[in-house]
Structures are given as C-alpha cells and as structure tokens.
Short mmCIF file of C-alpha atoms in Angstrom, two decimals:
data_model
loop_
_atom_site.label_atom_id
_atom_site.label_comp_id
_atom_site.label_asym_id
_atom_site.label_seq_id
_atom_site.Cartn_x
_atom_site.Cartn_y
_atom_site.Cartn_z
CA MET A 4 -58.96 167.95 -51.38
CA GLY A 5 -61.92 170.24 -52.05
CA SER A 6 -62.47 173.88 -51.27
CA ILE A 7 -62.18 175.10 -47.68
CA THR A 8 -65.70 176.44 -47.31
CA CYS A 9 -65.36 177.35 -43.63
CA ILE A 10 -63.27 180.44 -44.45
CA HIS A 11 -66.31 182.12 -45.97
CA GLY A 12 -67.83 182.56 -42.53
CA LEU A 13 -64.62 184.06 -41.17
CA ARG A 14 -64.41 186.41 -44.14
CA LEU A 15 -68.06 187.47 -43.93
CA TYR A 16 -68.16 188.31 -40.23
CA SER A 17 -64.83 190.11 -40.32
CA LEU A 18 -65.93 192.09 -43.37
CA LEU A 19 -69.19 193.12 -41.70
CA TRP A 20 -67.26 194.15 -38.61
CA THR A 21 -64.85 196.23 -40.67
CA VAL A 22 -67.64 197.94 -42.64
CA MET A 23 -69.55 198.73 -39.45
CA VAL A 24 -66.52 200.31 -37.78
CA HIS A 25 -65.52 202.43 -40.77
CA SER A 26 -69.11 203.60 -41.24
CA TYR A 27 -69.25 204.61 -37.59
CA LEU A 28 -65.94 206.47 -37.70
CA GLN A 29 -66.86 208.28 -40.90
CA LEU A 30 -70.16 209.45 -39.44
CA TYR A 31 -68.45 210.83 -36.37
CA ALA A 32 -65.76 212.45 -38.52
CA VAL A 33 -68.35 214.68 -40.22
CA GLY A 34 -70.73 214.97 -37.28
CA GLU A 35 -70.94 218.09 -35.16
CA ASN A 36 -71.88 216.51 -31.83
CA ARG A 37 -68.37 216.03 -30.47
CA TYR A 38 -69.58 215.85 -26.88
CA ARG A 39 -71.79 212.88 -27.70
CA ARG A 40 -68.85 211.11 -29.30
CA THR A 41 -66.74 211.60 -26.18
CA ILE A 42 -69.45 210.06 -24.01
CA THR A 43 -69.94 207.15 -26.41
CA GLU A 44 -66.23 206.35 -26.53
CA ARG A 45 -66.23 205.85 -22.76
CA SER A 46 -68.93 203.20 -22.88
CA PHE A 47 -68.20 199.50 -22.49
CA ILE A 48 -69.84 198.52 -25.77
CA TYR A 49 -67.73 201.01 -27.75
CA GLN A 50 -64.82 198.59 -27.49
CA ILE A 51 -66.40 196.72 -30.40
CA VAL A 52 -65.49 199.77 -32.49
CA GLY A 53 -62.23 200.76 -30.82
CA ASN A 54 -60.77 197.25 -30.81
CA ALA A 55 -61.99 196.33 -34.28
CA THR A 56 -58.47 196.57 -35.67
CA PHE A 57 -58.19 192.85 -34.95
CA SER A 58 -60.75 192.13 -37.66
CA VAL A 59 -58.06 192.68 -40.29
CA ASP A 60 -56.05 189.80 -38.83
CA THR A 61 -58.64 187.38 -40.18
CA PHE A 62 -57.83 188.34 -43.76
CA PHE A 63 -54.09 187.95 -43.22
CA PHE A 64 -54.78 184.60 -41.60
CA ILE A 65 -56.84 183.45 -44.59
CA SER A 66 -54.19 184.69 -47.03
CA GLY A 67 -51.44 182.77 -45.26
CA MET A 68 -53.54 179.62 -45.11
CA LEU A 69 -54.52 179.69 -48.79
CA VAL A 70 -50.97 180.42 -49.94
CA VAL A 71 -49.73 177.26 -48.22
CA VAL A 72 -52.58 175.03 -49.38
CA LEU A 73 -52.39 176.21 -53.00
CA PHE A 74 -48.60 175.98 -53.04
CA PHE A 75 -48.52 172.35 -51.93
CA ARG A 76 -51.32 171.46 -54.32
CA SER A 77 -49.35 172.85 -57.25
CA ALA A 78 -46.11 171.35 -55.96
CA LYS A 79 -47.76 167.93 -55.83
CA LYS A 80 -48.91 168.22 -59.45
CA ILE A 81 -45.43 169.23 -60.57
CA SER A 82 -43.77 166.39 -58.66
CA ASN A 83 -46.22 163.87 -60.13
CA CYS A 84 -45.46 165.01 -63.67
CA SER A 85 -41.69 165.19 -63.35
CA SER A 86 -39.26 162.34 -63.01
CA GLU A 87 -37.45 162.01 -59.71
CA HIS A 88 -33.73 162.57 -59.89
CA ILE A 89 -31.05 164.04 -57.68
CA ILE A 90 -30.00 167.52 -58.73
CA SER A 91 -26.83 169.37 -57.87
CA LYS A 92 -26.61 172.32 -55.51
CA THR A 93 -26.23 174.74 -58.42
CA GLU A 94 -29.26 173.31 -60.19
CA TYR A 95 -31.27 173.49 -57.00
CA ILE A 96 -30.41 177.16 -56.42
CA ALA A 97 -31.25 178.03 -60.03
CA LYS A 98 -34.52 176.10 -59.97
CA THR A 99 -35.53 177.53 -56.60
CA SER A 100 -34.71 181.10 -57.60
CA TYR A 101 -36.69 180.70 -60.81
CA GLN A 102 -39.70 179.29 -58.97
CA ILE A 103 -39.68 182.14 -56.44
CA LEU A 104 -39.29 184.77 -59.16
CA ILE A 105 -42.11 183.34 -61.28
CA SER A 106 -44.45 183.09 -58.29
CA ILE A 107 -43.86 186.71 -57.29
CA LEU A 108 -44.06 187.96 -60.87
CA TYR A 109 -47.32 186.10 -61.48
CA ARG A 110 -48.91 187.64 -58.40
CA TYR A 111 -47.61 191.10 -59.29
CA LEU A 112 -48.97 190.96 -62.84
CA ARG A 113 -52.29 189.59 -61.63
CA LEU A 114 -52.89 192.41 -59.14
CA THR A 115 -51.13 195.50 -60.45
CA PRO A 116 -53.06 196.42 -63.65
CA ALA A 117 -56.40 196.57 -61.82
CA TYR A 118 -54.70 198.27 -58.87
CA LEU A 119 -53.19 200.94 -61.12
CA PHE A 120 -56.58 201.58 -62.73
CA VAL A 121 -58.12 202.16 -59.28
CA ILE A 122 -55.32 204.59 -58.37
CA VAL A 123 -55.87 206.66 -61.52
CA PHE A 124 -59.66 206.59 -61.19
CA ASN A 125 -59.48 207.50 -57.51
CA GLU A 126 -57.23 210.49 -58.20
CA ILE A 127 -59.59 211.81 -60.88
CA ALA A 128 -62.68 211.22 -58.72
CA LEU A 129 -61.19 212.98 -55.70
CA LYS A 130 -60.03 215.93 -57.80
CA TRP A 131 -63.55 216.33 -59.20
CA THR A 132 -65.07 215.99 -55.72
CA TYR A 133 -62.93 218.78 -54.29
CA GLU A 134 -63.69 221.08 -57.22
CA LYS A 135 -67.41 220.41 -57.77
CA SER A 136 -68.98 218.85 -54.69
CA VAL A 137 -70.20 220.56 -51.52
CA PHE A 138 -69.02 217.49 -49.62
CA THR A 139 -65.33 217.66 -48.77
CA PRO A 140 -63.79 214.29 -47.93
CA GLY A 141 -61.09 214.12 -45.29
CA ILE A 142 -58.51 212.55 -47.60
CA MET A 143 -56.14 214.13 -50.10
CA ASP A 144 -55.73 211.31 -52.60
CA HIS A 145 -55.85 213.68 -55.55
CA ILE A 146 -52.55 215.10 -54.25
CA THR A 147 -50.86 212.08 -52.69
CA CYS A 148 -51.71 209.72 -55.56
CA ASN A 149 -50.34 212.21 -58.06
CA LYS A 150 -47.02 212.33 -56.19
CA TYR A 151 -46.61 208.91 -54.69
CA TRP A 152 -48.50 206.47 -56.95
CA TRP A 153 -45.26 204.62 -57.70
CA ARG A 154 -44.99 203.54 -54.08
CA ASN A 155 -48.30 201.76 -54.40
CA ILE A 156 -47.46 199.76 -57.49
CA LEU A 157 -44.16 198.76 -55.88
CA TYR A 158 -46.16 197.73 -52.78
CA ILE A 159 -43.97 199.71 -50.39
CA ASN A 160 -46.38 202.51 -49.48
CA ASN A 161 -46.89 201.18 -45.95
CA TRP A 162 -43.29 202.14 -45.13
CA TYR A 163 -44.07 205.84 -45.58
CA PRO A 164 -45.93 208.30 -43.31
CA PHE A 165 -49.70 208.32 -43.13
CA ASN A 166 -50.00 211.81 -44.64
CA GLU A 167 -48.07 210.73 -47.74
CA MET A 168 -50.12 207.63 -48.45
CA CYS A 169 -52.12 207.29 -51.65
CA MET A 170 -55.38 205.52 -50.77
CA ILE A 171 -54.89 204.90 -47.08
CA TRP A 172 -56.59 201.51 -47.19
CA SER A 173 -53.95 200.25 -49.64
CA TRP A 174 -51.60 199.57 -46.73
CA TYR A 175 -53.23 196.14 -46.63
CA LEU A 176 -52.24 195.30 -50.21
CA ALA A 177 -48.66 196.36 -49.53
CA ASN A 178 -48.47 194.15 -46.45
CA ASP A 179 -50.11 191.23 -48.21
CA MET A 180 -47.61 191.40 -51.07
CA GLN A 181 -44.63 191.66 -48.72
CA LEU A 182 -45.85 188.77 -46.60
CA TYR A 183 -46.48 186.71 -49.72
CA VAL A 184 -42.86 187.19 -50.78
CA VAL A 185 -41.67 185.96 -47.37
CA ALA A 186 -44.10 183.03 -47.49
CA ILE A 187 -43.19 181.86 -50.98
CA ILE A 188 -39.46 181.93 -50.16
CA LEU A 189 -40.02 179.82 -47.05
CA LEU A 190 -42.35 177.43 -48.87
CA VAL A 191 -39.96 176.83 -51.74
CA LEU A 192 -37.15 176.35 -49.24
CA SER A 193 -39.28 173.89 -47.26
CA MET A 194 -39.46 171.50 -50.21
CA ARG A 195 -35.90 170.48 -49.42
CA PHE A 196 -35.05 172.03 -46.06
CA MET A 197 -38.17 171.75 -43.93
CA LYS A 198 -36.40 172.13 -40.59
CA THR A 199 -34.66 175.28 -41.78
CA SER A 200 -37.96 176.76 -42.93
CA VAL A 201 -39.62 175.97 -39.60
CA PHE A 202 -36.70 177.55 -37.74
CA LEU A 203 -36.90 180.69 -39.88
CA LEU A 204 -40.66 180.85 -39.35
CA ALA A 205 -40.20 180.69 -35.58
CA LEU A 206 -37.40 183.26 -35.76
CA ILE A 207 -39.56 185.66 -37.79
CA THR A 208 -42.37 185.30 -35.25
CA LEU A 209 -40.00 186.06 -32.39
CA CYS A 210 -38.54 189.05 -34.24
CA SER A 211 -42.06 190.33 -34.89
CA TRP A 212 -42.85 190.31 -31.17
CA ILE A 213 -39.56 191.96 -30.23
CA THR A 214 -39.86 194.63 -32.94
CA SER A 215 -43.43 195.51 -31.94
CA ILE A 216 -42.41 195.80 -28.29
CA TYR A 217 -39.38 197.91 -29.21
CA PHE A 218 -41.27 200.46 -31.32
CA SER A 219 -44.14 200.61 -28.86
CA ILE A 220 -41.81 201.48 -25.97
CA LEU A 221 -39.60 203.71 -28.13
CA HIS A 222 -42.55 205.93 -29.02
CA ASN A 223 -44.00 205.69 -25.50
CA TYR A 224 -47.20 204.40 -27.04
CA SER A 225 -50.22 203.91 -24.80
CA TYR A 226 -53.14 202.06 -26.38
CA LYS A 227 -56.46 203.92 -26.22
CA VAL A 228 -59.81 202.52 -27.31
CA ALA A 229 -60.87 205.99 -28.47
CA GLU A 230 -57.85 206.16 -30.81
CA PRO A 231 -57.72 202.82 -32.65
CA PHE A 232 -55.34 204.19 -35.30
CA GLY A 233 -53.02 206.00 -32.91
CA SER A 234 -50.15 203.68 -33.83
CA PHE A 235 -50.72 203.76 -37.58
CA ASP A 236 -47.24 204.93 -38.59
CA ILE A 237 -45.29 202.83 -36.09
CA LEU A 238 -47.26 199.59 -35.81
CA TYR A 239 -50.68 199.37 -37.43
CA ASP A 240 -49.66 199.26 -41.09
CA LYS A 241 -46.26 197.65 -40.65
CA PRO A 242 -45.40 194.05 -41.59
CA TRP A 243 -43.85 193.28 -38.20
CA GLN A 244 -47.31 193.84 -36.69
CA ARG A 245 -49.21 191.81 -39.29
CA ILE A 246 -46.92 188.91 -40.06
CA THR A 247 -47.86 186.76 -37.05
CA PRO A 248 -51.53 186.31 -38.11
CA TYR A 249 -50.19 185.43 -41.56
CA ILE A 250 -47.85 182.84 -40.03
CA MET A 251 -50.69 181.36 -37.97
CA GLY A 252 -52.59 181.00 -41.23
CA MET A 253 -49.62 179.27 -42.84
CA LEU A 254 -49.40 176.78 -39.99
CA THR A 255 -53.13 176.09 -40.22
CA GLY A 256 -52.87 175.64 -43.98
CA TYR A 257 -50.05 173.13 -43.52
CA ILE A 258 -52.12 171.12 -41.03
CA ILE A 259 -55.20 171.24 -43.25
CA TYR A 260 -53.29 170.00 -46.28
CA PHE A 261 -51.24 167.22 -44.70
CA LYS A 262 -53.71 166.08 -42.04
CA LYS A 263 -56.04 164.13 -44.30
CA THR A 264 -58.26 162.80 -41.52
CA PRO A 265 -59.07 165.05 -38.54
CA PRO A 266 -58.63 163.50 -35.09
CA LYS A 267 -61.72 162.14 -33.40
CA VAL A 268 -63.46 164.87 -31.43
CA SER A 269 -66.38 164.24 -29.12
CA GLY A 270 -69.34 166.58 -28.97
CA ILE A 271 -68.27 167.83 -25.54
CA VAL A 272 -64.75 168.68 -26.72
CA ASN A 273 -66.20 170.36 -29.77
CA LEU A 274 -68.47 172.46 -27.55
CA LEU A 275 -65.58 173.34 -25.25
CA LEU A 276 -63.52 174.50 -28.23
CA TRP A 277 -66.28 176.88 -29.28
CA ILE A 278 -66.83 178.15 -25.73
CA THR A 279 -63.10 178.74 -25.29
CA SER A 280 -62.82 180.49 -28.63
CA VAL A 281 -65.78 182.79 -28.05
CA SER A 282 -64.70 183.52 -24.46
CA ILE A 283 -61.20 184.57 -25.47
CA ILE A 284 -62.56 186.68 -28.33
CA PHE A 285 -64.73 188.43 -25.78
CA GLY A 286 -61.72 188.98 -23.54
CA LEU A 287 -59.67 190.38 -26.41
CA ILE A 288 -62.33 192.84 -27.54
CA PHE A 289 -63.64 193.93 -24.15
CA GLY A 290 -60.43 193.56 -22.17
CA VAL A 291 -59.51 197.26 -22.23
CA TRP A 292 -62.44 198.27 -20.03
CA ASP A 293 -60.61 201.31 -18.62
CA GLY A 294 -60.25 202.67 -22.14
CA GLN A 295 -56.47 202.83 -21.98
CA LEU A 296 -53.44 200.65 -21.25
CA SER A 297 -50.13 201.58 -19.69
CA VAL A 298 -47.02 201.68 -21.87
CA PRO A 299 -45.66 198.28 -20.69
CA ALA A 300 -49.10 196.66 -21.00
CA THR A 301 -49.50 198.19 -24.44
CA ALA A 302 -46.18 196.73 -25.57
CA VAL A 303 -47.34 193.23 -24.63
CA TYR A 304 -50.84 193.80 -26.03
CA VAL A 305 -49.71 194.98 -29.47
CA SER A 306 -47.00 192.33 -29.80
CA LEU A 307 -48.79 189.19 -28.64
CA GLY A 308 -52.42 190.24 -29.14
CA HIS A 309 -52.48 189.69 -32.89
CA THR A 310 -50.86 186.28 -32.56
CA ASP A 311 -53.28 185.22 -29.83
CA ASN A 312 -56.17 186.58 -31.87
CA CYS A 313 -55.51 184.09 -34.64
CA PHE A 314 -53.94 181.14 -32.86
CA LEU A 315 -55.95 180.91 -29.66
CA ARG A 316 -58.77 183.38 -29.62
CA LYS A 317 -60.52 183.09 -32.94
CA CYS A 318 -59.31 181.49 -36.11
CA CYS A 319 -57.74 178.17 -35.19
CA PRO A 320 -60.54 176.88 -32.93
CA ILE A 321 -63.18 177.86 -35.48
CA ILE A 322 -61.22 176.48 -38.43
CA TYR A 323 -60.51 173.27 -36.50
CA THR A 324 -64.16 172.76 -35.59
CA SER A 325 -65.34 173.63 -39.10
CA ILE A 326 -62.96 171.10 -40.66
CA PHE A 327 -64.35 168.50 -38.29
CA TYR A 328 -67.88 169.36 -39.42
CA ILE A 329 -66.89 169.11 -43.09
CA PHE A 330 -65.21 165.76 -42.49
CA VAL A 331 -68.37 164.42 -40.81
CA ALA A 332 -70.49 165.75 -43.67
CA ARG A 333 -68.39 164.05 -46.33
CA SER A 334 -68.28 160.81 -44.37
CA THR A 335 -72.05 160.66 -43.86
CA GLY A 336 -73.09 162.22 -47.16
CA ASP A 337 -74.92 165.02 -45.34
CA GLN A 338 -74.35 168.37 -47.08
CA THR A 339 -75.92 170.43 -44.28
CA PHE A 340 -72.79 170.61 -42.15
CA GLU A 341 -70.60 171.59 -45.06
CA THR A 342 -72.66 174.61 -46.03
CA CYS A 343 -73.91 175.83 -42.66
CA PHE A 344 -70.85 177.80 -41.57
#
C-alpha cells in the first residue's frame, strides 16, 4: 500500500483557511477602526472567518487516520517476522504494556526536543520584543513560558486557563499527544480484542458528545460568529471537543488499510458524493446566518458539529472519492488522477 496522496489537498486547503483567518483576526486586533469590524462581523460572508474553527478538525482527522494506517503496517511486519504461538494472559499484558509504552515514548522523544527549543526561543524573542520593539504583541509568552513551560513538555497545557498558556497555539500539540495515547491503547488492544476496542471507541464518542453538551449548558454558552474563541477554556482546546474528528480519522484509516479494492462507483454516484459533501460544508460554515445560536442549539452544534464535519460534511466523502480516483489511476496506469488532488 503506497502513500495516501489525497490528504495533501485536505491539509493544504485547511492550512490556507487557518492562515487567512488568523491573519484577519490579527489585523483587526491592532486596527483602530472598531466600527468597521462590527459591521463586517454582521455580514454573511464573515462566517468564513467566524466558523473557521472547523478547519482544525481536518488535522485531527488526518492524524487519526495516519496513526491507524501506520500502526497496522508495522503490526503486519512484526507478525510476519515472528512465529505464531499462543501466549498466556500474563505474557499478553506484559507485551501489550511494553508496546504501548514504547510507542508513546518514541513519539514523546521525537517531538519534545524541538518543541522545547521553540519554547525557549519564543520566550527570549518575546522578551526582546517587549523591551526593544515599538510593536507590542498581544501575548505574554515571555511570562507564561517562564512559569509554565513544564506543562507544555508534559502535553497537559490545554487543561489550564487561556491566560496561563505558554504559546497559545500549542493547545493543538497537547490534544494531539493525548489523543495519540488513547488511540495507541485502543489499537494495541484491538489486535486481540477487536470488539472491545470498537465498543470503547463508540463509548468515547458518546461521552464526548455528552461532555460537550454538559459544559456548554453549564456555562450557558451561546455560540457567536463574532467570537469564534468564546469557548476556548471550556470546549475549544479540550480533548472531549476534538476527539471525535480524530476517531472519524481512525475509522477512515481502518477502512483504507483493510479495504484493498474500493467498491465500484459510477460517475453519477461520484458526482453526488461531491455535491453532498460541498453542500453540507456550505451549510456548516454558513448555517449561523443570524450570527448567534441559542444555548440549546449551541449545545447540539458544538457536540455534533465536529463529528459531522469530518464524517459527513467534509473529510470522508472527499477521502472516499480520492481513493477511488487513485485506484482507477493505478489500474489504468494513468498518473494524472493520482496527483491531481
């Protein structure tokens, strides 16, 4: 099984969307025309900016998908090289625990040295900026990183308040590490207890929905397009909000790996898949046309929206169609399909 080239398109468009939104928000943060911003935020097209928080789901989706595909590839190599024999329960627990520990340790050692360097460099750069530059950034990393850097390298900084976070964007790395730990435990468990792993996966998804609804109602949160990060401390950077896109990616990765030949899809069905995908994306982004949702509607939106975004509205239809294109390309020898996405 070769590389999954279709994810590059997902990554590119989501990255461009994220860069555009952050550039826009930064410009308005330092701009003086507040009245113009208020008018702009009421426009229909502004929902592209206000609802851009869904763009991050794509990266969690890709992470979950690649973790599953790479895990089963490596597991296949190990099983081919080792002799088959029945092991005892004690041996299984020891072997499983060792495999989980090594996987987590490998990922930690691969990411943390470079991550720690960025933390130190960022603290020094921000300290110099505040002392020497006429431009004053709106972040206090030279203070928060000095106090709370240890939270970052333990990948638990997303559990703390926004104003105590060293490098605000690092909430993604913390979530990705935490979700990887959950994924690798379930994957190792699935090698012997597949039904149990599937049950736990479904249970985690259900708990994610319930937890998001609970915290949304508890804090009386009302979603506003003009305040895309209004739920940062209660939902936005928390694993119970981000785990469902990751799980959708895991399911897609499982299908991609074990479904060697895609089902036959006619051109009409293929077109309908794309139309459905694009239409639901449009509904997700431009669905809050009043600029605000009620508390009950918000609870449903924040709990199910991220799951729908990956499973129905964006990733799965596009991935499915792209895999079909790649399969056709490899069958016919035409490289155009495989590289066009």
